[in-house]
Amino acid sequence: MSYTNLTTLSGVFSPIDYGSGIQYAQGLLDLQPGAKLNLGLWLGGLDGLKSIVAGDLDSNIRRISEFATSNLGSKIYLRIGYEFDNPQFNYQTSPPSDLYIRAYQHISSSLRDLPNIIKVWHSYAQFPLNLDDYYPGDSHVDYIGVSLFQAPFHEDGKESMRSVKEVINYAEGKGKEILIAESASFGGTDIKWFDTILNLMEEREVGVWCYISTDWDAQRQWKGVGFGDTRVPDSWWRRNVVNSLKFAKYDVVKDDGGDDDFVRWGSMFFIGVVGIMSVAGLLCLSRRRRGSGGYVAIVDIEK
């Protein structure tokens, strides 16, 4: 996993540290040729959307195309304007306009001929929004992504993930693959949180789940925010996830992910091997569509 900004493309062709670990997309693919890369593309807020629609950032879109073309052996899950409904990213207008949709479509159309670009429309799933106001259209979306950081239960123990489930319902209604693109148990690891997510995966056929396993307080950008230490030890992950009876029907694969320097830096990457995803820097469950093999790939990075 890596992040960049369309206005600068920082972190794509050379490393940069925003305060949450080094981001270096090309470095990840150099480290693991053929990897599947989860790439978050920030669009620069409302000013950035206007520049995209005006064509002012077409040269940078072409550079993304060149990046994808030079890495044709790798699938790139491009989260265009990720977390479009996150107020911090400043994509919303009042009343809602089609500016985000037009910017997304402009990027998507410019990259449409690239076979290794997987276009992801990614919701923050924290605030009530009319998703139709931001949906760019079926032809521009391959996966619908969702973030999941909230504690998915009330004090009485009942699950409460209405906003997340609304996004999942929306994805299923569109016939789109579901990707839990970013997630962590806010405030530190909690077995109830994991149990709820695993149940969600079983109930709703989520295709990919990525859990960020890191000490957030050790990172300048996130220190004191409240995420805490969400690292999951290998023994705990195996005991509570790999050996869970609900996954007994699946083949379980472990891949150490090779060189772990990027783990220390905070960057993350997919290693794509026959549909198996492994991730350094996060834990990931993935599976094929029902009836097509049913892989669940388990990767843990705590040595």
XYZ file of C-alpha atoms in Angstrom:
303
model
C 0.000 0.000 0.000
C 1.242 3.447 -0.857
C -0.155 6.965 -1.143
C 0.403 9.888 -3.470
C -1.042 13.262 -4.463
C -2.037 13.864 -8.086
C -0.752 17.439 -7.937
C 2.820 16.310 -7.133
C 2.964 12.486 -7.503
C 5.221 12.460 -4.438
C 6.005 8.935 -3.318
C 5.517 7.292 -6.707
C 8.922 7.552 -8.371
C 10.989 8.456 -5.305
C 10.490 7.951 -1.550
C 8.832 10.480 0.726
C 7.798 10.426 4.378
C 4.619 12.362 5.216
C 4.991 11.424 8.870
C 3.451 7.982 8.630
C 6.331 6.024 7.151
C 8.070 6.146 3.792
C 5.807 5.989 0.733
C 7.493 4.688 -2.408
C 5.274 2.941 -4.952
C 7.965 2.150 -7.518
C 10.267 0.956 -4.750
C 7.664 -1.559 -3.626
C 7.306 -2.954 -7.136
C 11.075 -3.019 -7.591
C 11.303 -4.993 -4.364
C 8.606 -7.433 -5.463
C 8.191 -7.583 -9.262
C 4.671 -8.665 -10.144
C 3.252 -7.402 -6.853
C -0.313 -6.137 -6.535
C -0.127 -2.524 -5.410
C -2.835 -0.729 -3.414
C -2.276 2.930 -4.380
C -4.236 5.760 -2.749
C -4.497 8.819 -5.010
C -5.430 12.085 -3.279
C -6.880 14.637 -5.687
C -6.069 17.839 -3.810
C -9.475 18.865 -2.481
C -11.888 21.101 -4.371
C -9.097 23.103 -6.005
C -7.558 19.880 -7.243
C -10.887 18.672 -8.635
C -11.260 21.912 -10.591
C -7.729 21.576 -11.976
C -8.392 17.987 -13.047
C -11.626 18.862 -14.839
C -9.885 21.787 -16.567
C -7.161 19.447 -17.826
C -4.421 21.199 -15.878
C -3.166 17.935 -14.341
C -3.255 15.832 -17.506
C 0.533 15.628 -17.573
C 0.531 13.954 -14.158
C -2.244 11.582 -15.209
C -0.025 10.610 -18.152
C 2.810 9.954 -15.685
C 0.543 7.570 -13.773
C -0.192 5.869 -17.085
C 3.540 5.584 -17.745
C 4.055 4.182 -14.240
C 1.403 1.527 -14.872
C 2.764 0.731 -18.335
C 6.269 0.226 -16.970
C 4.845 -2.209 -14.398
C 2.445 -4.211 -16.560
C 3.186 -7.354 -14.563
C 1.570 -5.783 -11.498
C -2.089 -5.115 -10.811
C -2.497 -1.596 -9.435
C -5.571 -1.032 -7.288
C -5.899 2.711 -7.849
C -8.107 4.341 -5.212
C -9.026 7.501 -7.117
C -9.849 10.267 -4.649
C -9.904 7.740 -1.823
C -12.313 8.394 1.058
C -14.221 10.889 -1.066
C -16.676 11.384 1.821
C -13.997 12.196 4.405
C -14.442 15.902 5.265
C -10.681 16.275 5.781
C -10.118 15.734 2.058
C -12.443 18.590 1.070
C -14.311 17.064 -1.880
C -17.817 17.975 -0.719
C -19.829 20.980 -1.840
C -23.139 22.264 -0.498
C -25.390 21.587 -2.229
C -23.626 18.534 -3.716
C -22.192 19.056 -7.185
C -20.856 16.658 -9.795
C -17.316 18.041 -9.523
C -15.866 14.945 -7.829
C -17.621 12.664 -10.314
C -16.303 14.613 -13.298
C -12.748 14.603 -11.931
C -12.890 10.872 -11.180
C -14.290 10.124 -14.640
C -11.608 12.251 -16.284
C -8.865 10.212 -14.593
C -10.633 6.911 -15.193
C -11.188 7.633 -18.888
C -7.556 8.649 -19.312
C -6.431 5.295 -17.887
C -9.122 3.088 -19.446
C -6.805 1.275 -21.866
C -4.406 0.073 -19.160
C -5.105 -3.603 -18.377
C -3.370 -3.540 -14.993
C -5.234 -0.571 -13.494
C -8.052 -1.643 -11.156
C -10.230 1.399 -10.466
C -11.413 1.620 -6.849
C -14.128 3.991 -5.597
C -13.428 4.173 -1.868
C -15.802 5.422 0.850
C -14.832 6.598 4.332
C -18.163 5.217 5.613
C -18.359 7.494 8.638
C -20.863 10.190 7.710
C -24.340 9.956 6.181
C -24.133 10.807 2.498
C -26.155 9.998 -0.569
C -23.645 7.725 -2.298
C -25.304 8.360 -5.654
C -24.148 11.985 -5.404
C -20.534 10.782 -5.714
C -20.778 7.574 -7.740
C -18.930 7.971 -11.059
C -20.786 5.182 -12.868
C -20.390 1.443 -13.289
C -18.026 1.708 -16.250
C -15.572 3.710 -14.124
C -15.528 1.410 -11.082
C -14.065 -2.080 -10.720
C -14.050 -2.340 -6.911
C -15.919 -0.445 -4.224
C -13.700 0.120 -1.216
C -14.537 0.972 2.376
C -12.564 2.081 5.430
C -13.280 0.397 8.746
C -11.712 1.942 11.825
C -14.711 2.373 14.105
C -15.531 0.007 16.963
C -18.300 -2.081 15.392
C -20.348 -2.693 18.509
C -22.445 -0.873 21.095
C -21.795 -1.014 24.831
C -24.326 -3.838 24.991
C -22.191 -5.848 22.585
C -24.489 -5.642 19.569
C -22.839 -4.918 16.238
C -23.276 -1.409 14.883
C -21.695 -0.822 11.501
C -24.609 0.724 9.673
C -22.552 3.090 7.517
C -20.136 0.330 6.508
C -22.966 -2.033 5.687
C -24.677 0.678 3.652
C -21.580 0.915 1.467
C -21.409 -2.870 1.184
C -25.104 -3.006 0.267
C -24.450 -0.352 -2.354
C -21.544 -2.351 -3.789
C -23.564 -5.543 -3.921
C -26.413 -3.681 -5.594
C -23.973 -2.518 -8.267
C -22.486 -6.001 -8.632
C -19.047 -4.710 -7.632
C -16.248 -6.420 -5.729
C -15.857 -5.244 -2.113
C -12.496 -4.194 -0.703
C -11.968 -3.252 2.946
C -9.180 -0.946 1.841
C -7.998 0.382 5.208
C -8.847 -0.861 8.688
C -7.579 -1.091 12.247
C -9.031 -1.642 15.686
C -9.079 1.974 16.891
C -7.468 2.315 20.307
C -5.543 -0.959 20.142
C -6.248 -4.591 19.358
C -9.594 -5.945 20.548
C -10.771 -9.521 19.979
C -14.405 -8.371 19.694
C -13.435 -6.077 16.823
C -11.763 -8.897 14.904
C -14.609 -11.308 15.561
C -17.090 -8.819 14.132
C -15.001 -8.237 11.007
C -14.510 -11.951 10.397
C -18.255 -12.484 10.734
C -18.841 -9.652 8.283
C -16.535 -11.278 5.754
C -18.413 -14.543 6.008
C -21.855 -12.961 5.842
C -21.218 -10.526 3.024
C -18.584 -12.212 0.880
C -16.083 -9.382 1.232
C -13.365 -10.051 -1.330
C -10.357 -8.481 0.380
C -9.741 -7.249 3.919
C -6.611 -5.291 4.807
C -5.758 -4.609 8.446
C -3.045 -2.085 9.286
C -0.771 -3.653 11.880
C 1.412 -0.872 13.267
C 2.255 1.299 16.262
C 0.443 4.473 15.214
C 1.811 6.473 18.151
C 5.345 5.896 16.858
C 4.470 7.863 13.696
C 4.633 11.650 13.684
C 1.393 12.108 11.763
C -0.686 9.869 14.035
C 0.892 10.271 17.469
C -1.762 11.017 20.078
C -4.703 10.715 17.668
C -6.015 7.663 19.486
C -5.271 4.735 17.185
C -2.739 3.367 19.654
C -0.749 0.217 18.954
C -2.668 -2.062 16.588
C 0.144 -4.503 15.912
C -0.949 -8.117 15.980
C 1.595 -10.769 17.041
C 2.039 -13.793 14.829
C 0.861 -16.198 17.534
C -2.328 -14.219 18.191
C -3.156 -13.933 14.470
C -2.688 -17.648 13.955
C -4.677 -18.627 17.026
C -7.626 -16.325 16.417
C -7.765 -16.063 12.631
C -5.801 -18.752 10.801
C -7.095 -21.511 13.076
C -10.642 -20.170 13.265
C -13.202 -22.850 12.425
C -15.057 -20.453 10.140
C -12.092 -20.592 7.749
C -11.529 -24.351 7.956
C -13.014 -24.844 4.479
C -10.382 -22.598 2.889
C -6.797 -23.221 1.931
C -4.599 -21.108 4.196
C -1.351 -19.725 2.861
C 1.423 -17.921 4.728
C 4.022 -15.840 2.949
C 6.606 -13.898 4.928
C 6.828 -11.229 2.248
C 10.601 -11.226 1.903
C 12.625 -8.179 2.931
C 10.886 -6.447 5.833
C 12.596 -3.049 5.539
C 9.360 -1.588 4.200
C 7.580 -2.866 7.301
C 9.787 -0.677 9.483
C 9.202 2.238 7.129
C 5.459 1.779 7.270
C 4.884 1.064 3.593
C 2.850 -1.924 2.488
C 2.654 -4.073 -0.599
C 0.760 -6.945 -2.180
C 2.590 -9.945 -3.592
C 0.379 -11.437 -6.275
C 0.888 -15.166 -6.767
C -1.963 -17.081 -8.410
C -4.584 -14.958 -6.731
C -2.892 -15.021 -3.343
C -2.261 -11.659 -1.717
C 0.385 -11.185 0.905
C 1.168 -7.905 2.549
C 4.162 -6.549 4.412
C 3.126 -3.940 6.940
C -0.454 -5.094 7.197
C -2.442 -8.270 7.595
C -4.676 -9.307 4.754
C -7.403 -11.842 4.165
C -8.468 -12.393 0.591
C -10.416 -14.976 -1.289
C -11.612 -15.745 -4.758
C -15.254 -15.594 -5.735
C -17.371 -18.400 -4.338
C -16.980 -21.547 -6.396
C -13.627 -20.595 -7.899
C -11.142 -22.024 -5.455
C -11.769 -20.171 -2.205
C -8.274 -19.075 -1.218
C -7.807 -17.238 2.029
C -4.337 -15.753 2.205
C -3.042 -15.051 5.694
C 0.066 -12.960 6.087
C 1.562 -11.801 9.352
C 4.576 -9.525 9.620
C 5.500 -9.797 13.291
C 8.684 -11.885 13.383
